[in-house]
Coordinates of C-alpha atoms in Angstrom, one line a residue:
Chain A
A1 CA 0.1 0.0 0.5
Q2 CA 0.8 3.8 -1.2
S3 CA 1.3 6.3 1.7
V4 CA 3.2 9.6 2.4
T5 CA 3.7 11.8 5.8
Q6 CA 4.5 14.6 6.0
L7 CA 7.2 15.5 9.1
G8 CA 5.7 18.7 10.9
S9 CA 2.2 20.0 10.7
H10 CA 3.3 23.6 11.3
V11 CA 6.3 24.9 10.0
S12 CA 7.5 28.7 10.2
V13 CA 10.2 30.6 8.5
S14 CA 11.5 33.9 8.3
E15 CA 10.5 36.0 5.3
G16 CA 13.9 35.2 3.2
A17 CA 14.7 32.3 5.2
L18 CA 15.1 28.7 3.8
V19 CA 11.7 26.4 3.0
L20 CA 12.0 23.1 3.4
L21 CA 8.9 20.8 3.8
R22 CA 9.4 17.1 4.9
C23 CA 8.0 14.3 3.3
N24 CA 8.8 10.2 2.8
Y25 CA 6.4 8.3 1.1
S26 CA 6.2 4.2 0.9
S27 CA 5.1 2.4 -2.1
S28 CA 6.1 -1.2 -2.8
V29 CA 6.4 0.1 -6.2
P30 CA 7.8 3.2 -8.2
P31 CA 6.0 6.2 -7.4
Y32 CA 4.1 9.3 -8.8
L33 CA 5.5 11.9 -6.1
F34 CA 3.8 15.5 -6.4
W35 CA 3.6 18.6 -3.7
Y36 CA 0.4 20.6 -4.3
V37 CA -0.5 23.8 -2.6
Q38 CA -3.8 25.3 -1.2
Y39 CA -4.6 28.6 -0.4
P40 CA -6.9 29.8 2.2
N41 CA -10.5 28.9 0.7
Q42 CA -9.6 27.7 -2.5
G43 CA -8.9 24.3 -4.3
L44 CA -5.4 22.1 -4.5
Q45 CA -3.0 24.0 -7.2
L46 CA 0.5 21.9 -8.7
L47 CA 3.3 23.0 -7.5
L48 CA 5.8 20.2 -9.1
K49 CA 6.0 16.0 -9.4
Y50 CA 8.1 13.1 -10.0
T51 CA 7.5 10.9 -13.0
S52 CA 10.7 9.3 -12.8
A53 CA 12.9 11.5 -15.0
A54 CA 15.4 13.9 -13.5
T55 CA 15.5 13.1 -9.6
L56 CA 15.7 17.2 -9.1
V57 CA 12.5 18.3 -9.4
K58 CA 11.8 22.5 -10.6
G59 CA 8.5 23.3 -9.8
I60 CA 6.0 27.1 -9.9
N61 CA 7.1 30.0 -7.5
G62 CA 11.3 28.8 -6.9
F63 CA 10.3 25.3 -5.3
E64 CA 12.2 22.2 -6.0
A65 CA 12.1 19.1 -4.8
E66 CA 14.7 16.3 -4.7
F67 CA 13.6 12.8 -5.2
K68 CA 15.9 10.4 -2.7
K69 CA 15.0 6.5 -3.4
S70 CA 17.8 5.7 -0.4
E71 CA 15.6 7.4 1.7
T72 CA 12.1 7.2 0.9
S73 CA 12.0 11.7 0.6
F74 CA 10.8 14.3 -1.8
H75 CA 11.4 17.0 0.4
L76 CA 10.4 19.8 -1.0
T77 CA 12.5 23.5 -0.3
K78 CA 12.5 26.9 -1.6
P79 CA 15.8 29.3 -1.4
S80 CA 14.7 32.5 0.1
A81 CA 10.8 32.5 1.7
H82 CA 8.0 34.9 0.6
M83 CA 4.9 35.9 2.6
S84 CA 3.1 35.1 -0.6
D85 CA 3.9 31.4 0.4
A86 CA 2.2 31.0 3.6
A87 CA -0.5 28.0 2.9
E88 CA -0.6 24.9 3.6
Y89 CA 1.3 22.4 1.5
F90 CA 0.6 18.6 0.6
C91 CA 2.7 16.0 -0.6
A92 CA 0.8 13.4 -2.8
V93 CA 1.8 9.8 -4.3
K94 CA -0.1 7.8 -7.2
K95 CA 0.9 4.1 -8.2
Y96 CA 2.0 3.6 -12.0
S97 CA -0.9 2.9 -13.2
S98 CA -4.3 4.4 -14.9
A99 CA -6.0 5.0 -12.2
S100 CA -6.2 8.9 -10.8
K101 CA -6.5 8.2 -7.3
I102 CA -3.5 10.3 -5.4
I103 CA -2.9 9.4 -1.9
F104 CA -2.4 12.7 0.1
G105 CA -0.5 13.6 3.7
S106 CA -1.5 15.2 6.3
G107 CA -0.2 18.8 4.7
T108 CA 1.9 21.1 6.5
R109 CA 1.3 24.5 7.1
L110 CA 3.9 27.4 5.8
S111 CA 3.7 30.4 8.1
I112 CA 6.2 33.7 6.9
R113 CA 6.9 35.8 9.8
P114 CA 7.7 39.1 8.7
Chain B
K1 CA -8.8 27.3 -21.3
A2 CA -11.1 27.4 -18.9
G3 CA -10.1 26.0 -15.2
V4 CA -12.5 23.2 -13.1
T5 CA -15.4 24.5 -12.2
Q6 CA -17.8 23.7 -9.1
T7 CA -21.5 24.4 -7.8
P8 CA -22.9 25.8 -6.1
R9 CA -19.5 26.6 -4.0
Y10 CA -21.2 26.5 -0.5
L11 CA -23.5 25.2 0.3
I12 CA -25.7 24.4 3.6
K13 CA -27.9 21.2 4.6
T14 CA -29.9 20.0 7.4
R15 CA -29.1 16.0 9.0
G16 CA -30.6 13.5 6.7
Q17 CA -31.2 15.2 3.1
Q18 CA -29.8 14.8 0.4
V19 CA -27.0 17.1 -1.6
T20 CA -25.5 16.9 -5.4
L21 CA -23.2 19.0 -5.5
S22 CA -20.8 19.2 -9.9
C23 CA -17.9 19.4 -11.3
S24 CA -17.5 20.4 -14.3
P25 CA -13.7 19.3 -16.2
I26 CA -11.3 20.8 -18.5
S27 CA -12.5 20.8 -21.6
G28 CA -11.0 17.5 -23.6
H29 CA -11.0 16.4 -20.0
R30 CA -12.3 12.7 -19.2
S31 CA -10.8 11.9 -16.1
V32 CA -12.4 13.4 -12.7
S33 CA -12.0 12.3 -9.5
W34 CA -13.5 13.5 -6.4
Y35 CA -11.7 14.2 -2.4
Q36 CA -13.3 14.8 0.3
Q37 CA -11.4 17.6 2.8
T38 CA -12.0 17.7 6.4
P39 CA -9.7 18.6 9.0
G40 CA -9.7 15.6 11.1
Q41 CA -9.4 13.3 8.4
G42 CA -7.4 15.6 5.6
L43 CA -7.9 14.2 2.1
Q44 CA -9.3 11.3 1.1
F45 CA -10.5 9.5 -2.1
L46 CA -13.9 9.3 -3.1
F47 CA -13.8 8.3 -6.5
E48 CA -12.9 8.5 -10.3
Y49 CA -15.0 8.4 -13.1
F50 CA -13.2 7.9 -16.7
S51 CA -15.2 7.8 -20.1
E52 CA -19.3 7.7 -17.4
T53 CA -17.4 4.6 -15.7
Q54 CA -16.1 4.2 -11.9
R55 CA -13.1 3.0 -12.1
N56 CA -11.9 3.2 -8.4
K57 CA -13.1 4.1 -5.5
G58 CA -12.6 4.8 -1.6
N59 CA -13.5 3.5 1.4
F60 CA -16.6 5.6 1.9
P61 CA -20.2 4.7 2.5
G62 CA -22.6 3.5 0.3
R63 CA -24.3 7.6 0.7
F64 CA -22.0 8.1 -1.2
S65 CA -22.1 8.1 -4.9
G66 CA -21.7 9.5 -9.1
R67 CA -21.9 10.3 -11.8
Q68 CA -20.5 11.0 -15.1
F69 CA -22.2 12.1 -18.0
S70 CA -20.7 12.3 -21.5
N71 CA -20.0 15.4 -21.8
S72 CA -17.3 14.3 -19.0
R73 CA -19.2 16.5 -16.8
S74 CA -19.3 14.6 -13.0
E75 CA -22.0 14.8 -10.2
M76 CA -21.6 13.4 -6.9
N77 CA -24.2 12.8 -4.6
V78 CA -24.7 12.3 -0.8
S79 CA -27.7 10.7 0.2
T80 CA -29.4 11.2 4.3
L81 CA -26.5 13.9 5.3
E82 CA -24.9 13.5 9.2
L83 CA -23.0 15.8 10.4
G84 CA -19.9 14.3 9.8
D85 CA -20.2 14.7 6.0
S86 CA -20.0 18.9 6.2
A87 CA -16.0 19.0 4.4
L88 CA -14.9 21.2 1.7
Y89 CA -15.1 18.6 -2.0
L90 CA -12.8 18.9 -4.1
C91 CA -13.0 17.9 -7.8
A92 CA -9.8 16.9 -10.0
S93 CA -9.9 16.5 -13.6
S94 CA -7.5 14.7 -15.8
L95 CA -6.7 14.1 -19.5
D96 CA -6.3 10.8 -19.3
P97 CA -4.6 9.0 -16.2
S98 CA -3.2 6.3 -18.6
S99 CA -0.7 8.8 -19.7
Q100 CA 1.5 8.1 -16.8
S101 CA 4.6 11.1 -18.3
S102 CA 2.2 13.6 -18.5
Y103 CA -0.3 12.5 -15.5
E104 CA -1.6 16.0 -13.6
Q105 CA -4.8 16.4 -11.6
Y106 CA -6.3 19.9 -11.9
F107 CA -8.4 20.9 -8.7
G108 CA -11.3 22.8 -9.1
P109 CA -12.2 25.1 -6.1
G110 CA -14.0 23.1 -4.1
T111 CA -18.2 22.7 -3.0
R112 CA -18.1 24.0 1.0
L113 CA -20.9 21.5 2.7
T114 CA -22.1 22.2 6.0
V115 CA -24.3 20.2 7.2
T116 CA -26.4 21.4 10.5

């Protein structure tokens, strides 16, 4: 069975500081991995995805994530936080199959201090 | 290209009633998935429809049902509403789930259902 674990339900960083949101996955087969962002009262927006090509994936808004098979991790980073990055972030996994079912982590709320 | 649209955006119902939520996918997308989001349980997969057929179903009671029309629009129905059904219901569409390398799900803004 597949699952994702997000370490830290709430992360707070200063504006301009490094953002690091942690995600570990569990999958018996090579997975597809995603990071989504959700702003208040909105749906989810795809930040980036890993689909077994390059292990370092660049996404929108300056975010990137590195797939590390040995550590079963897919942590999300951004070198310099901006106030507009304050939101809920979800790591998700999808099995390599024709089904669309995505399993989401519990989410990490990112707060940015001025 | 218009995004995924969901109607209504907000809904208030009382226990025992039933509700129907609607989702219009991005033009050309044939797969529609539904998710329930609550503070306690997070994001949970409800079901997926592709070409008018349910292809996958999550672990929800039979009170939750859905369908997809020939134009790919989808509806979700919840009968005999319970207080615990209060949630944000999100719909997502994708071009073709079998297209692995380019797979992406696009989410709508959701329908906020409150059951009193």
